[in-house]
Coordinates of C-alpha atoms in Angstrom, one line a residue:
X1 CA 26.5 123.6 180.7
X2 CA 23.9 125.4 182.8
X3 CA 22.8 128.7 182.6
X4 CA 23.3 130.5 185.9
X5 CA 21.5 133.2 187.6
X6 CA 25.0 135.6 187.6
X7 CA 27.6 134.8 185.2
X8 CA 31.2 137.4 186.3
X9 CA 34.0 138.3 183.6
X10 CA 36.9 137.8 185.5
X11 CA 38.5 136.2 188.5
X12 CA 40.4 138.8 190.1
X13 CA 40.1 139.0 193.9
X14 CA 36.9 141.4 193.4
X15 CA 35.1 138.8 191.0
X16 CA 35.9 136.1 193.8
X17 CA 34.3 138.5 196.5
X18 CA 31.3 138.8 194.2
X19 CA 30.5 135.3 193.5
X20 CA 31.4 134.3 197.3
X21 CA 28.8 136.5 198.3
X22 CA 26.5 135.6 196.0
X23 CA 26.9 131.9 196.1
X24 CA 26.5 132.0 199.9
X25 CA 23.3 133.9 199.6
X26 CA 22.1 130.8 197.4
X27 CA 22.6 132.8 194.1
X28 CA 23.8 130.0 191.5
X29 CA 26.7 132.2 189.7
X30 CA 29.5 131.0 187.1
X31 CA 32.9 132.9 187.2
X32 CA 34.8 133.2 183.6
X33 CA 38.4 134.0 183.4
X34 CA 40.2 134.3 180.8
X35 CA 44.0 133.4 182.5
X36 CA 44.7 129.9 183.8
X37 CA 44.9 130.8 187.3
X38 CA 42.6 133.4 189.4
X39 CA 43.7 136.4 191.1
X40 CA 44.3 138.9 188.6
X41 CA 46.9 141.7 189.8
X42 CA 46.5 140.5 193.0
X43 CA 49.0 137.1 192.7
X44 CA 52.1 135.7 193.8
X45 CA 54.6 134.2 191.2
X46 CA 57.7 132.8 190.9
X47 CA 59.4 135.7 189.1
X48 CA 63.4 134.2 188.8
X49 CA 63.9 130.6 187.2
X50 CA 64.9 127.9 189.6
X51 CA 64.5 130.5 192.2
X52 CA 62.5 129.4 195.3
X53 CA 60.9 133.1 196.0
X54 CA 57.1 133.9 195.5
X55 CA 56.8 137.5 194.9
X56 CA 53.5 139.4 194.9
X57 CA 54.1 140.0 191.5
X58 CA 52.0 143.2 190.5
X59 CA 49.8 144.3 193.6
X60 CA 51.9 144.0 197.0
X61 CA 50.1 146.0 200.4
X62 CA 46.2 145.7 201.9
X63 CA 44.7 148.9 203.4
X64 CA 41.3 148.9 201.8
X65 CA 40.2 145.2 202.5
X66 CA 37.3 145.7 205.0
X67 CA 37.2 143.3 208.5
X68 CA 34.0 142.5 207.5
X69 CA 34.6 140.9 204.5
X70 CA 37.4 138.6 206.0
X71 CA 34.3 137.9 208.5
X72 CA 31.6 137.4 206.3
X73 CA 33.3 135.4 204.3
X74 CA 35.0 133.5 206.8
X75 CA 39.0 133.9 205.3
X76 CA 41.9 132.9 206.8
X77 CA 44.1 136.1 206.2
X78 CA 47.1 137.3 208.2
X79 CA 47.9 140.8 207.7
X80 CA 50.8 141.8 209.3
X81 CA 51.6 145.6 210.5
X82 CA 55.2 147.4 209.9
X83 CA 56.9 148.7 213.1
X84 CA 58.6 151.7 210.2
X85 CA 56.1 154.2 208.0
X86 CA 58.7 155.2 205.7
X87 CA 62.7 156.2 205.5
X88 CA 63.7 158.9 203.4
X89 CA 67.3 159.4 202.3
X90 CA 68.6 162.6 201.5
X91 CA 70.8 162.6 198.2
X92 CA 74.2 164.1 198.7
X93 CA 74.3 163.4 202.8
X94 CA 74.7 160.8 205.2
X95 CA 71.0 161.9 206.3
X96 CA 67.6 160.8 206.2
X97 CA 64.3 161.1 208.0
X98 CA 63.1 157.9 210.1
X99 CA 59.2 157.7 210.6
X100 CA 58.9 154.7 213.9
X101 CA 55.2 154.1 214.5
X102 CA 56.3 152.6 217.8
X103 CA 58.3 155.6 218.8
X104 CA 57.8 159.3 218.5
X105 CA 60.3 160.4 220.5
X106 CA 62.7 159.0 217.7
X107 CA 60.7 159.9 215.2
X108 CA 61.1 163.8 216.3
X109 CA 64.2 163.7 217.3
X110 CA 65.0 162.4 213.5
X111 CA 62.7 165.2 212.1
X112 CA 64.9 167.8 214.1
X113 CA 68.4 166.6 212.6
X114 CA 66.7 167.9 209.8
X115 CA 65.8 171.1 211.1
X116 CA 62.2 170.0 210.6
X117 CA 61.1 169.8 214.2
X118 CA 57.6 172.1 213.1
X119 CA 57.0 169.7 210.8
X120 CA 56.8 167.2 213.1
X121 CA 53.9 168.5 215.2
X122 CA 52.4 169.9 211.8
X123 CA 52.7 166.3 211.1
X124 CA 50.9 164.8 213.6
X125 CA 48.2 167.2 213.5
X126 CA 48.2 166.8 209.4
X127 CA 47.5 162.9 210.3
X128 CA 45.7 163.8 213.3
X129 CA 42.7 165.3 210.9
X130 CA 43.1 162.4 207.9
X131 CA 42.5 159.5 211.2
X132 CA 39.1 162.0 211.8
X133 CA 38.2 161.6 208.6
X134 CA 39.0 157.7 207.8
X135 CA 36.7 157.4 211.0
X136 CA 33.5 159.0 209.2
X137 CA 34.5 157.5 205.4
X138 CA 35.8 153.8 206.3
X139 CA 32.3 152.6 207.3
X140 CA 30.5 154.2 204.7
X141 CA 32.1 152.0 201.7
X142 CA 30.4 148.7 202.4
X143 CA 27.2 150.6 202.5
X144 CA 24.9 152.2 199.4
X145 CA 26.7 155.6 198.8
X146 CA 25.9 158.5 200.3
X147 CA 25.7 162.1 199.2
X148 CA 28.6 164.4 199.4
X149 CA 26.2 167.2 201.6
X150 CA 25.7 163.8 203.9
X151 CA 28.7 162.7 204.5
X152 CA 30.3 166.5 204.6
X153 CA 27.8 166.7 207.8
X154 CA 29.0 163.8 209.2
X155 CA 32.5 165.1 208.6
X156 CA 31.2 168.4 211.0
X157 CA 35.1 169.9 210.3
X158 CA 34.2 172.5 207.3
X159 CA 38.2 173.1 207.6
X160 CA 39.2 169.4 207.3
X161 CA 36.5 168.9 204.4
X162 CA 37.3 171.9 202.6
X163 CA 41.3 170.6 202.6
X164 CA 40.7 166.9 201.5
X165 CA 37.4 167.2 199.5
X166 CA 37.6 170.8 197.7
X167 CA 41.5 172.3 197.1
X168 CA 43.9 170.5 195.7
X169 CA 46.2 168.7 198.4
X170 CA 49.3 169.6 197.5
X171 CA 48.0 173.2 198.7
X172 CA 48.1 171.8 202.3
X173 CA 50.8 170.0 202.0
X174 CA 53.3 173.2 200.9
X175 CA 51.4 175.2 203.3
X176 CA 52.1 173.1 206.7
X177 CA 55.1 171.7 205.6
X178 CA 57.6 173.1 205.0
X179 CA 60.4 171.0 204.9
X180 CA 60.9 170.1 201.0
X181 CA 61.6 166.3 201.9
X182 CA 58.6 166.1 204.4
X183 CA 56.1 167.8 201.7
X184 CA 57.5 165.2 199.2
X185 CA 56.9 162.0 201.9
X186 CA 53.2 163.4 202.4
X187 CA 52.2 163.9 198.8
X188 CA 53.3 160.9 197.7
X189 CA 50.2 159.2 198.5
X190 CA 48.8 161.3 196.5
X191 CA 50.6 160.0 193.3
X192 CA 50.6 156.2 193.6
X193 CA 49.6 155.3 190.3
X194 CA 48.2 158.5 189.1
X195 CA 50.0 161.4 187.1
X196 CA 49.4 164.6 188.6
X197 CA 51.6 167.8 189.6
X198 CA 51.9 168.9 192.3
X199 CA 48.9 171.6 192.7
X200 CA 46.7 169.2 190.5
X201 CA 43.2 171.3 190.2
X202 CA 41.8 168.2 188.8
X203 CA 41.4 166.8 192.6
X204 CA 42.3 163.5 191.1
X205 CA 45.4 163.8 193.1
X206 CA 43.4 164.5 196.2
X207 CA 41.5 161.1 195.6
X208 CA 43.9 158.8 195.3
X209 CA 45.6 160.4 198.4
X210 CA 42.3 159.9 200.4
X211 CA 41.9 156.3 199.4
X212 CA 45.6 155.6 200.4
X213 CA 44.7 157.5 204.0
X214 CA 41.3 156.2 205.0
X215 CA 41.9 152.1 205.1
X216 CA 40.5 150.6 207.9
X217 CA 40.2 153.9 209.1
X218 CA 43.5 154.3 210.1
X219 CA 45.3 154.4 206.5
X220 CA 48.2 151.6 208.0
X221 CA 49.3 149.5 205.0
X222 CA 49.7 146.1 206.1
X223 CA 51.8 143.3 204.7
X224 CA 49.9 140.2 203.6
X225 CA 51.3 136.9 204.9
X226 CA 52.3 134.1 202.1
X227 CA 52.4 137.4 199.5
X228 CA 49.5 138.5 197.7
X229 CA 48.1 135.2 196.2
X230 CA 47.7 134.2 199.7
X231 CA 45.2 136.5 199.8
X232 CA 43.5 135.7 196.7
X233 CA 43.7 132.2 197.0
X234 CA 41.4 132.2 200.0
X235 CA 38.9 134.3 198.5
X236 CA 38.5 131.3 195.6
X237 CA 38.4 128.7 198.2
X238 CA 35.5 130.9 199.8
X239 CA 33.7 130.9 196.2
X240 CA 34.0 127.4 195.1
X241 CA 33.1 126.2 199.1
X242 CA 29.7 128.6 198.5
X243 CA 29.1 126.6 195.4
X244 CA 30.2 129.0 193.0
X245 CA 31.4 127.3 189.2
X246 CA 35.0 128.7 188.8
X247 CA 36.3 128.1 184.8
X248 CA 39.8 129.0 183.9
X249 CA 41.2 129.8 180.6
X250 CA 37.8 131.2 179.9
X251 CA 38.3 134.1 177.7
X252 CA 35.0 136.1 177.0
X253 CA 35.1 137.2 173.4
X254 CA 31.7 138.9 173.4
X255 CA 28.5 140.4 175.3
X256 CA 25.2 140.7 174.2
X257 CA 22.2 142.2 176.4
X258 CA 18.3 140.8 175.4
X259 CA 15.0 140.6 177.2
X260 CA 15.9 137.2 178.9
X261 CA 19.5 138.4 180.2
X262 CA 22.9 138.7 178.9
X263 CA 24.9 136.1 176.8
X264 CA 28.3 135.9 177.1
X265 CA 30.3 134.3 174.2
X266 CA 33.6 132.6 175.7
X267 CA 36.5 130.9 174.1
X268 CA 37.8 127.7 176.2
X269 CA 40.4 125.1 174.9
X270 CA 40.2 126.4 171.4
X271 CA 36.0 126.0 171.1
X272 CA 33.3 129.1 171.5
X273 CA 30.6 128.5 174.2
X274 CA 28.0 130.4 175.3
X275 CA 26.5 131.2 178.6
X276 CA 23.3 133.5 179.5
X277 CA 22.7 134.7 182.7
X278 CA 20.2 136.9 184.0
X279 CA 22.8 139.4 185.0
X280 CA 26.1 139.8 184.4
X281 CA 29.0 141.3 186.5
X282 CA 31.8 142.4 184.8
X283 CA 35.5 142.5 186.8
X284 CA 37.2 144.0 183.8
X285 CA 37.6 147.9 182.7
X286 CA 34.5 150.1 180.6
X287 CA 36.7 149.9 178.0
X288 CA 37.1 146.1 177.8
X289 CA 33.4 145.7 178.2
X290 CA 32.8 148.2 175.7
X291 CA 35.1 146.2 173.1
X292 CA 33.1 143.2 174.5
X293 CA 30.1 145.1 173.6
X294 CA 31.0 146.0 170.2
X295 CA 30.9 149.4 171.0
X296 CA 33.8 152.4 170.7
X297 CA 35.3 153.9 174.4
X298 CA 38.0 156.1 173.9
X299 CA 40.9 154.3 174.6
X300 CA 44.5 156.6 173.7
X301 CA 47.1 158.1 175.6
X302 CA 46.3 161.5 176.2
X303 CA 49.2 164.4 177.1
X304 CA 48.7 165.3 180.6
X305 CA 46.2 168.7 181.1
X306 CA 45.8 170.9 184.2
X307 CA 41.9 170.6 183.1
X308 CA 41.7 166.5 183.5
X309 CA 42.8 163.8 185.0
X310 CA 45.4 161.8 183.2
X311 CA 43.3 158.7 182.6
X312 CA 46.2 156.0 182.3
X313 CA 49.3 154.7 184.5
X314 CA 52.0 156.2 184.9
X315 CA 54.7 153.6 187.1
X316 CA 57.0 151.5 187.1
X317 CA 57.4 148.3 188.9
X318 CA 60.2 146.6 189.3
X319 CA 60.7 143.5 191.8
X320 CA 64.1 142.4 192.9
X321 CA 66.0 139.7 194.7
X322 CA 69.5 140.4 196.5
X323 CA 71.6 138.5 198.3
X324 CA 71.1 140.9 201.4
X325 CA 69.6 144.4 202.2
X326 CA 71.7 147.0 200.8
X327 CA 74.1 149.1 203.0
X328 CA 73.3 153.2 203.3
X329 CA 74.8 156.1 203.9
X330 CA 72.9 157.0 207.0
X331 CA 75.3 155.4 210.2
X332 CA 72.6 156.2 212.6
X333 CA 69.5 153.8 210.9
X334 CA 70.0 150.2 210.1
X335 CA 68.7 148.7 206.9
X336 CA 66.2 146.6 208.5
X337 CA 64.7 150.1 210.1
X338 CA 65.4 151.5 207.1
X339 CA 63.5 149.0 204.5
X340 CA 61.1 148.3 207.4
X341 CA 58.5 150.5 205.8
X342 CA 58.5 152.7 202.9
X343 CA 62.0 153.9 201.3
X344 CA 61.6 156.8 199.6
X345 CA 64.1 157.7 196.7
X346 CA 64.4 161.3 195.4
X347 CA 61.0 162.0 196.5
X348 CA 61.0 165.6 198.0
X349 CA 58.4 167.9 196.6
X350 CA 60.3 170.0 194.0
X351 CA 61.7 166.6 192.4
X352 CA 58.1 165.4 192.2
X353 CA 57.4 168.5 190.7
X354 CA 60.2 168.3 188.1
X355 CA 59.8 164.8 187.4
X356 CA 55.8 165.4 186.3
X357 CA 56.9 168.0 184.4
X358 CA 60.0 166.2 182.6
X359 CA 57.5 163.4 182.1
X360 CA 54.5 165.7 180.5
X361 CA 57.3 166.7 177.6
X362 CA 58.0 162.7 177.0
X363 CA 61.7 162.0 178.9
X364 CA 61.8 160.0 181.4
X365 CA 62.7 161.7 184.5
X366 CA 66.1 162.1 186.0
X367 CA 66.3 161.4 189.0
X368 CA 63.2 159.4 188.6
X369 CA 61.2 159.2 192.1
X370 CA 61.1 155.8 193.6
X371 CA 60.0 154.1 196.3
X372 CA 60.6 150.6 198.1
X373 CA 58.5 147.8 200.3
X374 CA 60.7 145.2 201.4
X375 CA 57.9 142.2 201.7
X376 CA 60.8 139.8 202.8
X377 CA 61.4 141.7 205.9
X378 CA 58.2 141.6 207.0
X379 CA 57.5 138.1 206.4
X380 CA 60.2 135.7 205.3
X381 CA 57.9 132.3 204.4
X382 CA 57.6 133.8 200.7
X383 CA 61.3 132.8 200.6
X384 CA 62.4 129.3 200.3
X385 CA 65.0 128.0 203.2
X386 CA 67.9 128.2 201.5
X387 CA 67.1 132.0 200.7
X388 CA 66.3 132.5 204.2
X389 CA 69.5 131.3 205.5
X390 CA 71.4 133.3 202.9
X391 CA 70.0 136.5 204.1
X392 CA 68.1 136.7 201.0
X393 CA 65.5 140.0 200.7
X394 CA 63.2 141.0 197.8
X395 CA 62.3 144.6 197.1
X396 CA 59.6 145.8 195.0
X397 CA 60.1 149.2 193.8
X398 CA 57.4 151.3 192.8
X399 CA 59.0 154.3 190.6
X400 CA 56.3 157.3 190.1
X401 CA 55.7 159.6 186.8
X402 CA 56.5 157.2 183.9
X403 CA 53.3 157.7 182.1
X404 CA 52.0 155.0 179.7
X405 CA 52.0 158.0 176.7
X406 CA 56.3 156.9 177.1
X407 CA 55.7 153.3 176.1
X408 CA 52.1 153.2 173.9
X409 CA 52.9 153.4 170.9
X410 CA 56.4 151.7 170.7
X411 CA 57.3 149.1 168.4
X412 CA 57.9 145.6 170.5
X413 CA 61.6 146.4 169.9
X414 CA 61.1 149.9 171.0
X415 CA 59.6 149.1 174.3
X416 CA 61.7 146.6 175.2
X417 CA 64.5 149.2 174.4
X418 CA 62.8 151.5 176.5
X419 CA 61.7 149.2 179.2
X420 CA 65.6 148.7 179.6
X421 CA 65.7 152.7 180.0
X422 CA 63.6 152.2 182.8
X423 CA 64.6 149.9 184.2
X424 CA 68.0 151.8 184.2
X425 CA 67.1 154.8 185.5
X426 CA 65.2 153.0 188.4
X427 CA 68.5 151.5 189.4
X428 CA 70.6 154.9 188.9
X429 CA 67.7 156.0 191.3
X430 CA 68.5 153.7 193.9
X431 CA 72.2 153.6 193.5
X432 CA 72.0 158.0 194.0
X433 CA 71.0 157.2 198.2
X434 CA 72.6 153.7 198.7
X435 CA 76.3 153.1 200.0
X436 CA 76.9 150.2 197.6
X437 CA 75.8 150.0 194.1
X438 CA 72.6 147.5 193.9
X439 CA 73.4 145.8 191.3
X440 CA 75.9 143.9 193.1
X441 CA 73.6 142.4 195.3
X442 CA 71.3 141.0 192.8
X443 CA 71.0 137.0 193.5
X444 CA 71.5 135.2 190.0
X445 CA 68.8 132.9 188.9
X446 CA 69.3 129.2 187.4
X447 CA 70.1 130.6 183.7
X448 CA 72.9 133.1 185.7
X449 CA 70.7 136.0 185.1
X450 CA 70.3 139.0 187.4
X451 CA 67.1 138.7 189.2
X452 CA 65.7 141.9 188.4
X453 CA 62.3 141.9 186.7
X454 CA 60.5 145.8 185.1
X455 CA 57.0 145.6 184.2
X456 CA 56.1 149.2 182.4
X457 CA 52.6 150.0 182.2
X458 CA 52.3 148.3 178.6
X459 CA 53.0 145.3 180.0
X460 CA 50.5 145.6 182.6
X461 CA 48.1 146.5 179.7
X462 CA 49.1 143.4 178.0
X463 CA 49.4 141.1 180.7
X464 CA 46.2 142.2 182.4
X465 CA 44.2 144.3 180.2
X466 CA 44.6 147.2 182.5
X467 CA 43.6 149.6 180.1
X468 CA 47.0 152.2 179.9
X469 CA 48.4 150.2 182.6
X470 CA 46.0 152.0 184.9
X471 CA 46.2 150.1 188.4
X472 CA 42.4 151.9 189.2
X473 CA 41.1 150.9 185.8
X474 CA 40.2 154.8 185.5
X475 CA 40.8 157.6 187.2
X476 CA 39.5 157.5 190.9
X477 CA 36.2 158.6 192.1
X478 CA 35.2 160.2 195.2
X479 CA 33.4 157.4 197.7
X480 CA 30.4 159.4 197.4
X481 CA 27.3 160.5 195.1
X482 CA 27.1 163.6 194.4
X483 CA 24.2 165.7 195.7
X484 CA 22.6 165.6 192.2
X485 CA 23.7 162.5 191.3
X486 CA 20.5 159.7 190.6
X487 CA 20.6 157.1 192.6
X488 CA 17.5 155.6 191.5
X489 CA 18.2 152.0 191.3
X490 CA 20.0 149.0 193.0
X491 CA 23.3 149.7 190.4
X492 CA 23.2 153.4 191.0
X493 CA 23.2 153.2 194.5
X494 CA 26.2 150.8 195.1
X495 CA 28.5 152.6 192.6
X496 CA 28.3 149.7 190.2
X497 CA 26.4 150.8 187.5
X498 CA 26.7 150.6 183.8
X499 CA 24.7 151.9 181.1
X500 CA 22.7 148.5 180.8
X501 CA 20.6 148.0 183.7
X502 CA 21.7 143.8 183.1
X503 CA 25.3 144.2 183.4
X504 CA 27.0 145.5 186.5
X505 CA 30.7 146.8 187.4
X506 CA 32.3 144.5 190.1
X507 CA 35.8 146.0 189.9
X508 CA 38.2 148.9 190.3
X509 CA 36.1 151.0 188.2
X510 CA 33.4 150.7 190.3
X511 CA 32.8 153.6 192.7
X512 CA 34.9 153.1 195.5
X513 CA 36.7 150.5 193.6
X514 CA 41.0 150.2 193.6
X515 CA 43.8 148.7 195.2
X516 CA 43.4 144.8 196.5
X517 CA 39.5 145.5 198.6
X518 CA 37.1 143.5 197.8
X519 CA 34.8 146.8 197.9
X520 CA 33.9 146.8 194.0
X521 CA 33.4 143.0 194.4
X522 CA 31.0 143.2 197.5
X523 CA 28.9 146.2 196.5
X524 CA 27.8 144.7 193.0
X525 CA 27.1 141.4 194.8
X526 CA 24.4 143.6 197.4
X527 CA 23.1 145.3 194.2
X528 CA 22.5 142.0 192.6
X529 CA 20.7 140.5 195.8
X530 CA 18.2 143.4 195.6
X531 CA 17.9 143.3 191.8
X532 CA 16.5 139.8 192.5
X533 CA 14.4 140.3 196.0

């Protein structure tokens, strides 16, 4: 086979940006990966034997895919918006708090049956200030980075900068709010996929809740029509239409930099092969290039520390299928409202607070926070006709504080035994603010099996090489440089570099890399034009 110019590791959706990108700027580029099919995290499967339903099966909203990469890469991607934010149930009432993007009114009217009606305009001013700060960030993250004393001018607000960029959120958040279920609704989106307590002094908390605000400067998370692989799909259409070379079931097995490029070494229907490149792009983890490399990165489950970040995952994801939406306590908001946006399950702040700290000793939390996206809702045509006539819904619950450290080092048997725990106490979760216990809604699949499926964070280690399950790769970076930080080459300036000035990161660990984006994927494909001229 040829030598190309750019050979990639891996064909998730940030690969498939890269070599698009590249291939249309006549770059000739090869993409490896090591699974039969591309997308990475960012797929749809059919979870349930002889069940015609296509679930995004790992990754499931888009915030952070730029316009301009849908443009410049000419994709045909619907992304449909959600009429609801979020529902929150209250355990132990016939309450709960309705967020109605489309209606304010109603959504401060439901705020004052909780005797919350401060938090309501503390809420739209709280929002108010993230929407001015999406506006400077969001265009920044196609671009090379900027420095933090930059972008902090840009910002102007020292007050707004000082409470997103310098003291840990949750400080804000128990300061306006104050309202134990409205604090818990706001920090959420400070915990999905990272570990953190409540007043985390790390900040890493107050990163991943600014990359789940600033999407398309507005922070809406969008539903993707035809489920994630829709999404993916195109991008590999856009690839191979550029001329990229796309090989499945292309596993690299090792990485070695010289004077003439890199050389990959790559296991494909049982033979080695070899490809050299003049650069290589690498949409995998540091750690799984490292092992690629030959070289040691410290790769064990660490106990959660005030003084870092916890650097693996810490969730639980389980998709079902039922029969219809489930009925709730709350008389005054239908199910459809309800599961419209995001349900939140015994997420108020002093349960997220307990749970992290029932978590840091090992158990698993009880209750353990949840929360729910309802895809189905949103867009039936991931459900076959006979599901859609049935009434049929999928949920995909995301459950938060379950750290990998729970499942590492388990025997097979022992974390299967304890994915079963989870999986349990997800459902004892759910069945703590629903009117009818879940389970009874499950649809049964072909072999008359429940179809309930629980992927722990070992799984999506195993499955995906994600290393401790860790959705981000790493823990998060700010989408900035900081004021010291060199920035004296192509690599360094797009937040892509490695230690080897041949290989490049293209994808969640990048800088500004994470969630379904493209970002990671575009930025190493500008720092590899300007590498070559």
């Amino acid at each position: 086979m040829k030598n190309p110019s750019v050979l990639i590791i891996g064909g998730g959706h940030n690969g498939l940006t890269a070599a698009a990108y590249l291939a249309k700027s006549g770059i000739d580029v090869t993409v490896l990966e090591r699974l039969p099919n591309f997308g990475g995290a960012a797929v749809s499967a059919q979870a349930f034997e002889g069940i015609d339903a296509k679930l995004s099966r790992y990754s499931y909203l888009v915030s952070l895919l730029p316009k301009q990469i849908v443009e410049d890469l000419g994709l045909n991607i619907s992304l449909a918006q959600r009429r609801y934010s979020s529902y929150t149930p209250i355990p132990g009432s016939d309450e709960g708090l309705l967020v109605d993007n489309q209606d304010q009114q109603a959504t401060s009217a439901s705020f004052e049956r909780l005797s919350a009606g401060q938090d309501f305009r503390s809420w739209q001013r709280f929002y108010g200030e993230t929407q001015e700060l999406a506006g400077k960030l969001w265009p920044s993250v196609l671009k090379p980075l900027q420095r933090r004393r930059e972008l902090k001018q840009q910002v102007g607000n020292q007050a707004i900068w000082d409470k997103f960029m310098e003291q840990p959120v949750g400080q804000a958040v128990s300061r306006e709010f104050s309202n134990d279920w409205v604090q818990g609704v706001v920090y959420t989106d400070a915990l999905i996929g990272t570990f953190s307590p409540n007043q985390d002094q790390t900040l890493n908390a107050n990163r991943c809740f600014l990359y789940h605000v600033i999407g398309g400067g507005t922070g809406a998370w969008n539903v993707p029509i035809g489920g994630m692989g829709a999404v993916t799909r195109e991008l590999e259409r856009a690839a191979e239409r550029n001329g990229a070379k796309l090989i499945s079931s292309a596993e690299a097995i090792g990485v070695s930099s010289h004077k003439n490029g890199v050389t990959v070494r790559y296991r494909s229907s049982g033979q080695e092969h070899e490809l050299t490149a003049s650069l290589l792009l690498v949409n995998a983890s540091r750690q799984e290039l490292a092992s690629l490399k030959g070289e040691s990165l410290e790769h064990h489950p660490k106990k959660p520390s005030q003084d870092s970040p916890y650097v693996h995952g810490a969730q639980v994801k389980v998709n079902l299928l039922l029969r219809r939406l489930p009925k709730l306590k709350d008389q005054s908001v239908s199910p459809e409202a309800a599961f419209g946006g995001t349900f939140h399950i015994n997420e108020s702040f002093e349960q997220l607070q307990s749970a992290y700290d029932a978590a840091s000793k090992g158990e698993i939390p009880d209750p353990l926070p949840c929360e729910i996206y309802c895809h189905s809702l949103t867009d039936p045509s991931i459900l076959g006709p006979d599901l859609r006539a049935l009434g049929a819904q999928t949920l995909t619950v995301f459950a938060l504080h379950a750290p990998h450290s729970l499942v590492a080092n388990l025997t097979a048997a022992e974390h299967d035994a304890m994915r079963a725990k989870l999986e349990a106490a997800v459902i004892s979760s759910l069945n703590s603010v629903l009117a009818e216990p879940i389970e009874d809604l499950l649809i049964l699949d072909s072999n008359q099996k429940p179809c309930i499926e629980t992927k722990t964070t070992r799984d999506l280690e195993e499955a995906l090489k994600l290393p401790g399950g860790n959705i981000f790769h790493e823990p998060l970076s700010w989408p900035f440089a900081e004021d010291d930080e060199p920035l004296d080459s192509p690599a360094a300036r797009w937040g892509v570099a490695t230690d080897d000035p041949k290989v490049l990161i293209c994808g969640a660990s990048a800088r500004r890399g994470g969630a379904v984006s493209g970002i990671g994927g575009h930025n190493a494909a500008m720092a590899a034009l300007e590498i070559f001229g």
